[in-house]
Every structure is written in C-alpha cells, then in structure tokens.
PDB file of N, CA and C in Angstrom:
ATOM      1  N   MET A 105      22.973 -55.168  49.964  1.00 80.00           N
ATOM      2  CA  MET A 105      22.280 -54.574  48.852  1.00 80.00           C
ATOM      3  C   MET A 105      20.820 -54.353  49.253  1.00 80.00           C
ATOM      4  N   SER A 106      20.339 -53.159  49.041  1.00 89.00           N
ATOM      5  CA  SER A 106      18.961 -52.859  49.421  1.00 89.00           C
ATOM      6  C   SER A 106      18.004 -53.308  48.313  1.00 89.00           C
ATOM      7  N   ILE A 107      16.712 -53.281  48.610  1.00 91.00           N
ATOM      8  CA  ILE A 107      15.695 -53.698  47.646  1.00 91.00           C
ATOM      9  C   ILE A 107      15.655 -52.742  46.450  1.00 91.00           C
ATOM     10  N   VAL A 108      15.928 -51.470  46.689  1.00 89.00           N
ATOM     11  CA  VAL A 108      15.937 -50.485  45.601  1.00 89.00           C
ATOM     12  C   VAL A 108      17.075 -50.785  44.631  1.00 89.00           C
ATOM     13  N   GLU A 109      18.247 -51.094  45.151  1.00 89.00           N
ATOM     14  CA  GLU A 109      19.380 -51.432  44.295  1.00 89.00           C
ATOM     15  C   GLU A 109      19.118 -52.728  43.526  1.00 89.00           C
ATOM     16  N   THR A 110      18.472 -53.685  44.158  1.00 91.00           N
ATOM     17  CA  THR A 110      18.157 -54.947  43.503  1.00 91.00           C
ATOM     18  C   THR A 110      17.190 -54.736  42.349  1.00 91.00           C
ATOM     19  N   ILE A 111      16.149 -53.952  42.568  1.00 88.00           N
ATOM     20  CA  ILE A 111      15.180 -53.660  41.506  1.00 88.00           C
ATOM     21  C   ILE A 111      15.859 -52.891  40.377  1.00 88.00           C
ATOM     22  N   LEU A 112      16.735 -51.966  40.729  1.00 87.00           N
ATOM     23  CA  LEU A 112      17.444 -51.189  39.720  1.00 87.00           C
ATOM     24  C   LEU A 112      18.313 -52.096  38.848  1.00 87.00           C
ATOM     25  N   VAL A 113      19.052 -52.983  39.455  1.00 89.00           N
ATOM     26  CA  VAL A 113      19.976 -53.837  38.710  1.00 89.00           C
ATOM     27  C   VAL A 113      19.240 -54.903  37.902  1.00 89.00           C
ATOM     28  N   PHE A 114      18.235 -55.550  38.489  1.00 91.00           N
ATOM     29  CA  PHE A 114      17.594 -56.686  37.846  1.00 91.00           C
ATOM     30  C   PHE A 114      16.326 -56.347  37.075  1.00 91.00           C
ATOM     31  N   ALA A 115      15.799 -55.147  37.179  1.00 92.00           N
ATOM     32  CA  ALA A 115      14.565 -54.805  36.466  1.00 92.00           C
ATOM     33  C   ALA A 115      14.723 -53.581  35.580  1.00 92.00           C
ATOM     34  N   LEU A 116      15.161 -52.473  36.132  1.00 92.00           N
ATOM     35  CA  LEU A 116      15.183 -51.230  35.360  1.00 92.00           C
ATOM     36  C   LEU A 116      16.290 -51.198  34.301  1.00 92.00           C
ATOM     37  N   ILE A 117      17.462 -51.673  34.622  1.00 91.00           N
ATOM     38  CA  ILE A 117      18.541 -51.653  33.632  1.00 91.00           C
ATOM     39  C   ILE A 117      18.222 -52.581  32.448  1.00 91.00           C
ATOM     40  N   PRO A 118      17.787 -53.820  32.656  1.00 92.00           N
ATOM     41  CA  PRO A 118      17.394 -54.641  31.500  1.00 92.00           C
ATOM     42  C   PRO A 118      16.212 -54.051  30.725  1.00 92.00           C
ATOM     43  N   ALA A 119      15.256 -53.443  31.414  1.00 94.00           N
ATOM     44  CA  ALA A 119      14.132 -52.817  30.722  1.00 94.00           C
ATOM     45  C   ALA A 119      14.607 -51.654  29.859  1.00 94.00           C
ATOM     46  N   ALA A 120      15.564 -50.884  30.348  1.00 95.00           N
ATOM     47  CA  ALA A 120      16.117 -49.783  29.568  1.00 95.00           C
ATOM     48  C   ALA A 120      16.849 -50.307  28.332  1.00 95.00           C
ATOM     49  N   ILE A 121      17.569 -51.394  28.473  1.00 96.00           N
ATOM     50  CA  ILE A 121      18.273 -51.978  27.329  1.00 96.00           C
ATOM     51  C   ILE A 121      17.270 -52.464  26.278  1.00 96.00           C
ATOM     52  N   TYR A 122      16.211 -53.156  26.700  1.00 95.00           N
ATOM     53  CA  TYR A 122      15.170 -53.593  25.776  1.00 95.00           C
ATOM     54  C   TYR A 122      14.497 -52.395  25.101  1.00 95.00           C
ATOM     55  N   GLY A 123      14.283 -51.336  25.852  1.00 95.00           N
ATOM     56  CA  GLY A 123      13.662 -50.141  25.280  1.00 95.00           C
ATOM     57  C   GLY A 123      14.530 -49.496  24.215  1.00 95.00           C
ATOM     58  N   VAL A 124      15.828 -49.420  24.454  1.00 95.00           N
ATOM     59  CA  VAL A 124      16.738 -48.831  23.470  1.00 95.00           C
ATOM     60  C   VAL A 124      16.769 -49.692  22.206  1.00 95.00           C
ATOM     61  N   VAL A 125      16.829 -51.005  22.360  1.00 94.00           N
ATOM     62  CA  VAL A 125      16.828 -51.895  21.198  1.00 94.00           C
ATOM     63  C   VAL A 125      15.513 -51.762  20.428  1.00 94.00           C
ATOM     64  N   ALA A 126      14.398 -51.669  21.118  1.00 91.00           N
ATOM     65  CA  ALA A 126      13.102 -51.508  20.453  1.00 91.00           C
ATOM     66  C   ALA A 126      13.037 -50.198  19.684  1.00 91.00           C
ATOM     67  N   LEU A 127      13.530 -49.124  20.246  1.00 90.00           N
ATOM     68  CA  LEU A 127      13.521 -47.836  19.550  1.00 90.00           C
ATOM     69  C   LEU A 127      14.420 -47.852  18.321  1.00 90.00           C
ATOM     70  N   VAL A 128      15.545 -48.513  18.418  1.00 88.00           N
ATOM     71  CA  VAL A 128      16.450 -48.584  17.274  1.00 88.00           C
ATOM     72  C   VAL A 128      15.826 -49.401  16.144  1.00 88.00           C
ATOM     73  N   THR A 129      15.156 -50.496  16.464  1.00 87.00           N
ATOM     74  CA  THR A 129      14.560 -51.320  15.416  1.00 87.00           C
ATOM     75  C   THR A 129      13.308 -50.691  14.822  1.00 87.00           C
ATOM     76  N   LEU A 130      12.553 -49.933  15.581  1.00 84.00           N
ATOM     77  CA  LEU A 130      11.332 -49.311  15.065  1.00 84.00           C
ATOM     78  C   LEU A 130      11.564 -47.938  14.452  1.00 84.00           C
ATOM     79  N   ARG A 131      12.773 -47.429  14.559  1.00 81.00           N
ATOM     80  CA  ARG A 131      13.077 -46.095  14.044  1.00 81.00           C
ATOM     81  C   ARG A 131      12.784 -45.996  12.558  1.00 81.00           C
ATOM     82  N   SER A 132      13.208 -46.979  11.774  1.00 73.00           N
ATOM     83  CA  SER A 132      13.000 -46.905  10.333  1.00 73.00           C
ATOM     84  C   SER A 132      11.516 -47.013   9.973  1.00 73.00           C
ATOM     85  N   LYS A 133      10.737 -47.704  10.774  1.00 72.00           N
ATOM     86  CA  LYS A 133       9.307 -47.833  10.497  1.00 72.00           C
ATOM     87  C   LYS A 133       8.596 -46.495  10.661  1.00 72.00           C
ATOM     88  N   PHE A 134       8.970 -45.744  11.657  1.00 72.00           N
ATOM     89  CA  PHE A 134       8.305 -44.472  11.917  1.00 72.00           C
ATOM     90  C   PHE A 134       8.841 -43.350  11.033  1.00 72.00           C
ATOM     91  N   ALA A 135      10.114 -43.387  10.656  1.00 71.00           N
ATOM     92  CA  ALA A 135      10.719 -42.307   9.897  1.00 71.00           C
ATOM     93  C   ALA A 135      10.733 -42.575   8.403  1.00 71.00           C
ATOM     94  N   GLY A 136      10.429 -43.788   7.972  1.00 71.00           N
ATOM     95  CA  GLY A 136      10.522 -44.145   6.560  1.00 71.00           C
ATOM     96  C   GLY A 136       9.355 -43.612   5.747  1.00 71.00           C
ATOM     97  N   THR A 137       9.476 -43.804   4.435  1.00 73.00           N
ATOM     98  CA  THR A 137       8.395 -43.394   3.545  1.00 73.00           C
ATOM     99  C   THR A 137       7.235 -44.373   3.679  1.00 73.00           C
ATOM    100  N   PRO A 138       6.033 -43.924   3.428  1.00 75.00           N
ATOM    101  CA  PRO A 138       4.887 -44.827   3.556  1.00 75.00           C
ATOM    102  C   PRO A 138       4.951 -45.938   2.509  1.00 75.00           C
ATOM    103  N   ARG A 139       4.512 -47.125   2.899  1.00 77.00           N
ATOM    104  CA  ARG A 139       4.549 -48.280   2.011  1.00 77.00           C
ATOM    105  C   ARG A 139       3.327 -48.315   1.117  1.00 77.00           C
ATOM    106  N   TYR A 140       3.484 -48.967  -0.021  1.00 78.00           N
ATOM    107  CA  TYR A 140       2.348 -49.182  -0.914  1.00 78.00           C
ATOM    108  C   TYR A 140       1.460 -50.269  -0.334  1.00 78.00           C
ATOM    109  N   ARG A 141       0.193 -50.028  -0.326  1.00 83.00           N
ATOM    110  CA  ARG A 141      -0.794 -51.001   0.122  1.00 83.00           C
ATOM    111  C   ARG A 141      -1.714 -51.341  -1.046  1.00 83.00           C
ATOM    112  N   PRO A 142      -2.140 -52.585  -1.168  1.00 87.00           N
ATOM    113  CA  PRO A 142      -3.036 -52.949  -2.263  1.00 87.00           C
ATOM    114  C   PRO A 142      -4.285 -52.070  -2.271  1.00 87.00           C
ATOM    115  N   GLY A 143      -4.655 -51.627  -3.455  1.00 88.00           N
ATOM    116  CA  GLY A 143      -5.816 -50.767  -3.600  1.00 88.00           C
ATOM    117  C   GLY A 143      -5.470 -49.298  -3.691  1.00 88.00           C
ATOM    118  N   GLN A 144      -4.264 -48.927  -3.286  1.00 87.00           N
ATOM    119  CA  GLN A 144      -3.859 -47.532  -3.398  1.00 87.00           C
ATOM    120  C   GLN A 144      -3.454 -47.233  -4.840  1.00 87.00           C
ATOM    121  N   ALA A 145      -3.541 -45.959  -5.198  1.00 88.00           N
ATOM    122  CA  ALA A 145      -3.089 -45.540  -6.521  1.00 88.00           C
ATOM    123  C   ALA A 145      -1.569 -45.613  -6.583  1.00 88.00           C
ATOM    124  N   TRP A 146      -1.035 -46.068  -7.730  1.00 83.00           N
ATOM    125  CA  TRP A 146       0.408 -46.151  -7.912  1.00 83.00           C
ATOM    126  C   TRP A 146       0.870 -44.832  -8.515  1.00 83.00           C
ATOM    127  N   GLU A 147       1.662 -44.068  -7.766  1.00 83.00           N
ATOM    128  CA  GLU A 147       2.042 -42.717  -8.154  1.00 83.00           C
ATOM    129  C   GLU A 147       3.455 -42.625  -8.710  1.00 83.00           C
ATOM    130  N   TYR A 148       4.031 -43.729  -9.136  1.00 81.00           N
ATOM    131  CA  TYR A 148       5.408 -43.730  -9.605  1.00 81.00           C
ATOM    132  C   TYR A 148       5.448 -44.116 -11.069  1.00 81.00           C
ATOM    133  N   PRO A 149       6.451 -43.661 -11.816  1.00 83.00           N
ATOM    134  CA  PRO A 149       6.526 -44.019 -13.240  1.00 83.00           C
ATOM    135  C   PRO A 149       6.820 -45.512 -13.411  1.00 83.00           C
ATOM    136  N   PRO A 150       6.342 -46.112 -14.512  1.00 80.00           N
ATOM    137  CA  PRO A 150       6.614 -47.531 -14.732  1.00 80.00           C
ATOM    138  C   PRO A 150       8.095 -47.761 -15.010  1.00 80.00           C
ATOM    139  N   MET A 151       8.591 -48.899 -14.585  1.00 76.00           N
ATOM    140  CA  MET A 151       9.988 -49.212 -14.785  1.00 76.00           C
ATOM    141  C   MET A 151      10.099 -50.676 -15.190  1.00 76.00           C
ATOM    142  N   TRP A 152      10.741 -50.915 -16.313  1.00 72.00           N
ATOM    143  CA  TRP A 152      10.971 -52.286 -16.769  1.00 72.00           C
ATOM    144  C   TRP A 152      12.205 -52.808 -16.089  1.00 72.00           C
ATOM    145  N   TRP A 153      12.173 -54.083 -15.757  1.00 71.00           N
ATOM    146  CA  TRP A 153      13.322 -54.704 -15.117  1.00 71.00           C
ATOM    147  C   TRP A 153      13.860 -55.785 -16.024  1.00 71.00           C
ATOM    148  N   SER A 154      15.158 -55.807 -16.159  1.00 63.00           N
ATOM    149  CA  SER A 154      15.818 -56.867 -16.907  1.00 63.00           C
ATOM    150  C   SER A 154      17.019 -57.303 -16.098  1.00 63.00           C
ATOM    151  N   GLY A 155      17.286 -58.577 -16.069  1.00 68.00           N
ATOM    152  CA  GLY A 155      18.439 -59.073 -15.344  1.00 68.00           C
ATOM    153  C   GLY A 155      19.735 -58.529 -15.914  1.00 68.00           C
ATOM    154  N   HIS A 156      19.774 -58.284 -17.196  1.00 67.00           N
ATOM    155  CA  HIS A 156      20.959 -57.743 -17.858  1.00 67.00           C
ATOM    156  C   HIS A 156      20.474 -56.682 -18.841  1.00 67.00           C
ATOM    157  N   PRO A 157      20.663 -55.387 -18.545  1.00 63.00           N
ATOM    158  CA  PRO A 157      20.102 -54.321 -19.390  1.00 63.00           C
ATOM    159  C   PRO A 157      20.531 -54.397 -20.851  1.00 63.00           C
ATOM    160  N   GLU A 158      21.716 -54.899 -21.151  1.00 68.00           N
ATOM    161  CA  GLU A 158      22.152 -54.987 -22.543  1.00 68.00           C
ATOM    162  C   GLU A 158      21.408 -56.090 -23.284  1.00 68.00           C
ATOM    163  N   GLY A 159      20.759 -56.981 -22.565  1.00 61.00           N
ATOM    164  CA  GLY A 159      20.062 -58.085 -23.197  1.00 61.00           C
ATOM    165  C   GLY A 159      18.647 -57.755 -23.619  1.00 61.00           C
ATOM    166  N   ILE A 160      18.173 -56.548 -23.385  1.00 61.00           N
ATOM    167  CA  ILE A 160      16.816 -56.186 -23.754  1.00 61.00           C
ATOM    168  C   ILE A 160      16.716 -56.134 -25.267  1.00 61.00           C
ATOM    169  N   GLY A 161      15.815 -56.894 -25.830  1.00 61.00           N
ATOM    170  CA  GLY A 161      15.594 -56.887 -27.266  1.00 61.00           C
ATOM    171  C   GLY A 161      16.581 -57.733 -28.043  1.00 61.00           C
ATOM    172  N   ALA A 162      17.571 -58.291 -27.430  1.00 56.00           N
ATOM    173  CA  ALA A 162      18.552 -59.116 -28.134  1.00 56.00           C
ATOM    174  C   ALA A 162      18.278 -60.578 -27.825  1.00 56.00           C
ATOM    175  N   ALA A 163      17.407 -61.176 -28.605  1.00 56.00           N
ATOM    176  CA  ALA A 163      17.069 -62.581 -28.389  1.00 56.00           C
ATOM    177  C   ALA A 163      17.999 -63.458 -29.208  1.00 56.00           C
ATOM    178  N   GLN A 164      18.477 -64.533 -28.630  1.00 54.00           N
ATOM    179  CA  GLN A 164      19.325 -65.457 -29.347  1.00 54.00           C
ATOM    180  C   GLN A 164      18.445 -66.501 -30.011  1.00 54.00           C
ATOM    181  N   SER A 165      18.461 -66.524 -31.334  1.00 53.00           N
ATOM    182  CA  SER A 165      17.639 -67.492 -32.046  1.00 53.00           C
ATOM    183  C   SER A 165      18.463 -68.623 -32.628  1.00 53.00           C
ATOM    184  N   GLU A 166      19.792 -68.522 -32.587  1.00 52.00           N
ATOM    185  CA  GLU A 166      20.643 -69.567 -33.118  1.00 52.00           C
ATOM    186  C   GLU A 166      21.671 -69.968 -32.078  1.00 52.00           C
ATOM    187  N   SER A 167      22.075 -71.212 -32.110  1.00 50.00           N
ATOM    188  CA  SER A 167      23.118 -71.670 -31.207  1.00 50.00           C
ATOM    189  C   SER A 167      24.474 -71.350 -31.818  1.00 50.00           C
ATOM    190  N   THR A 168      25.543 -71.711 -31.135  1.00 54.00           N
ATOM    191  CA  THR A 168      26.878 -71.390 -31.621  1.00 54.00           C
ATOM    192  C   THR A 168      27.235 -72.181 -32.878  1.00 54.00           C
ATOM    193  N   SER A 169      26.609 -73.313 -33.109  1.00 57.00           N
ATOM    194  CA  SER A 169      26.914 -74.109 -34.302  1.00 57.00           C
ATOM    195  C   SER A 169      26.071 -73.685 -35.502  1.00 57.00           C
ATOM    196  N   GLY A 170      25.199 -72.717 -35.359  1.00 55.00           N
ATOM    197  CA  GLY A 170      24.387 -72.230 -36.460  1.00 55.00           C
ATOM    198  C   GLY A 170      23.047 -72.923 -36.581  1.00 55.00           C
ATOM    199  N   GLU A 171      22.762 -73.893 -35.736  1.00 54.00           N
ATOM    200  CA  GLU A 171      21.489 -74.595 -35.803  1.00 54.00           C
ATOM    201  C   GLU A 171      20.403 -73.781 -35.109  1.00 54.00           C
ATOM    202  N   GLN A 172      19.190 -74.043 -35.496  1.00 55.00           N
ATOM    203  CA  GLN A 172      18.047 -73.347 -34.897  1.00 55.00           C
ATOM    204  C   GLN A 172      17.883 -73.784 -33.445  1.00 55.00           C
ATOM    205  N   ALA A 173      17.730 -72.812 -32.560  1.00 54.00           N
ATOM    206  CA  ALA A 173      17.505 -73.121 -31.148  1.00 54.00           C
ATOM    207  C   ALA A 173      16.080 -73.626 -30.955  1.00 54.00           C
ATOM    208  N   GLY A 174      15.829 -74.294 -29.855  1.00 58.00           N
ATOM    209  CA  GLY A 174      14.485 -74.772 -29.565  1.00 58.00           C
ATOM    210  C   GLY A 174      14.403 -76.282 -29.519  1.00 58.00           C
ATOM    211  N   THR A 175      15.503 -76.944 -29.663  1.00 62.00           N
ATOM    212  CA  THR A 175      15.507 -78.403 -29.607  1.00 62.00           C
ATOM    213  C   THR A 175      16.035 -78.901 -28.278  1.00 62.00           C
ATOM    214  N   ALA A 176      16.133 -78.035 -27.307  1.00 62.00           N
ATOM    215  CA  ALA A 176      16.652 -78.430 -26.004  1.00 62.00           C
ATOM    216  C   ALA A 176      15.672 -79.355 -25.311  1.00 62.00           C
ATOM    217  N   VAL A 177      16.212 -80.312 -24.578  1.00 65.00           N
ATOM    218  CA  VAL A 177      15.399 -81.264 -23.843  1.00 65.00           C
ATOM    219  C   VAL A 177      15.747 -81.108 -22.366  1.00 65.00           C
ATOM    220  N   GLY A 178      14.770 -81.147 -21.542  1.00 62.00           N
ATOM    221  CA  GLY A 178      15.032 -81.053 -20.108  1.00 62.00           C
ATOM    222  C   GLY A 178      13.835 -80.480 -19.401  1.00 62.00           C
ATOM    223  N   GLY A 179      14.013 -80.178 -18.152  1.00 66.00           N
ATOM    224  CA  GLY A 179      12.947 -79.613 -17.347  1.00 66.00           C
ATOM    225  C   GLY A 179      12.147 -80.684 -16.642  1.00 66.00           C
ATOM    226  N   ALA A 180      11.065 -80.292 -16.045  1.00 70.00           N
ATOM    227  CA  ALA A 180      10.229 -81.211 -15.296  1.00 70.00           C
ATOM    228  C   ALA A 180       9.250 -81.897 -16.252  1.00 70.00           C
ATOM    229  N   SER A 181       8.954 -83.115 -15.971  1.00 67.00           N
ATOM    230  CA  SER A 181       7.966 -83.829 -16.791  1.00 67.00           C
ATOM    231  C   SER A 181       7.144 -84.722 -15.877  1.00 67.00           C
ATOM    232  N   GLY A 182       6.000 -85.089 -16.339  1.00 64.00           N
ATOM    233  CA  GLY A 182       5.147 -85.952 -15.532  1.00 64.00           C
ATOM    234  C   GLY A 182       3.935 -86.386 -16.338  1.00 64.00           C
ATOM    235  N   ASN A 183       3.210 -87.316 -15.808  1.00 66.00           N
ATOM    236  CA  ASN A 183       1.992 -87.799 -16.437  1.00 66.00           C
ATOM    237  C   ASN A 183       0.807 -87.458 -15.551  1.00 66.00           C
ATOM    238  N   TRP A 184      -0.286 -87.107 -16.192  1.00 64.00           N
ATOM    239  CA  TRP A 184      -1.506 -86.778 -15.447  1.00 64.00           C
ATOM    240  C   TRP A 184      -2.504 -87.862 -15.657  1.00 64.00           C
TER     241      TRP A 184
END
C-alpha cells in the first residue's frame, strides 16, 4: 500500500463522511425560517394556548358530590 492510498483510506474518506454528516445536520439551520430573537418585533397574530380546547371558559366550581370546590389539601408546604 502506498502513502497516497494510506492517506486516502485513513484521512480523506473519514473527512468526507464527517463533512456529509455536518452538511446534513446544518441544512435545516441554513434553509429554515429565521428565528425570533429578543428585542425583535413580533409579526405574528396572537394565539391562546389551552391544553384542552373544549375546556376554555368551562371552569368546574363544584365537585361530583355537589359540594363547593376549594377545600382540597395538598401540595408543598414549609416554614420560613
């Protein structure tokens, strides 16, 4: 095996593989839409998000037994 073949096998082929992987991973960065950066004007319409769209405006104020909600106990507690 000559020195040229050795360099080709152990240097150029792995470099070409790394280059192809780099181009594939950076493709979306170069071809994608520009990202929002803090301080830029927001040019999109406002959109409300709800975990369940049917639940917007429908607040449950009573439990299944008819009692007033709000007596639940739990969560984190501590003393300062």
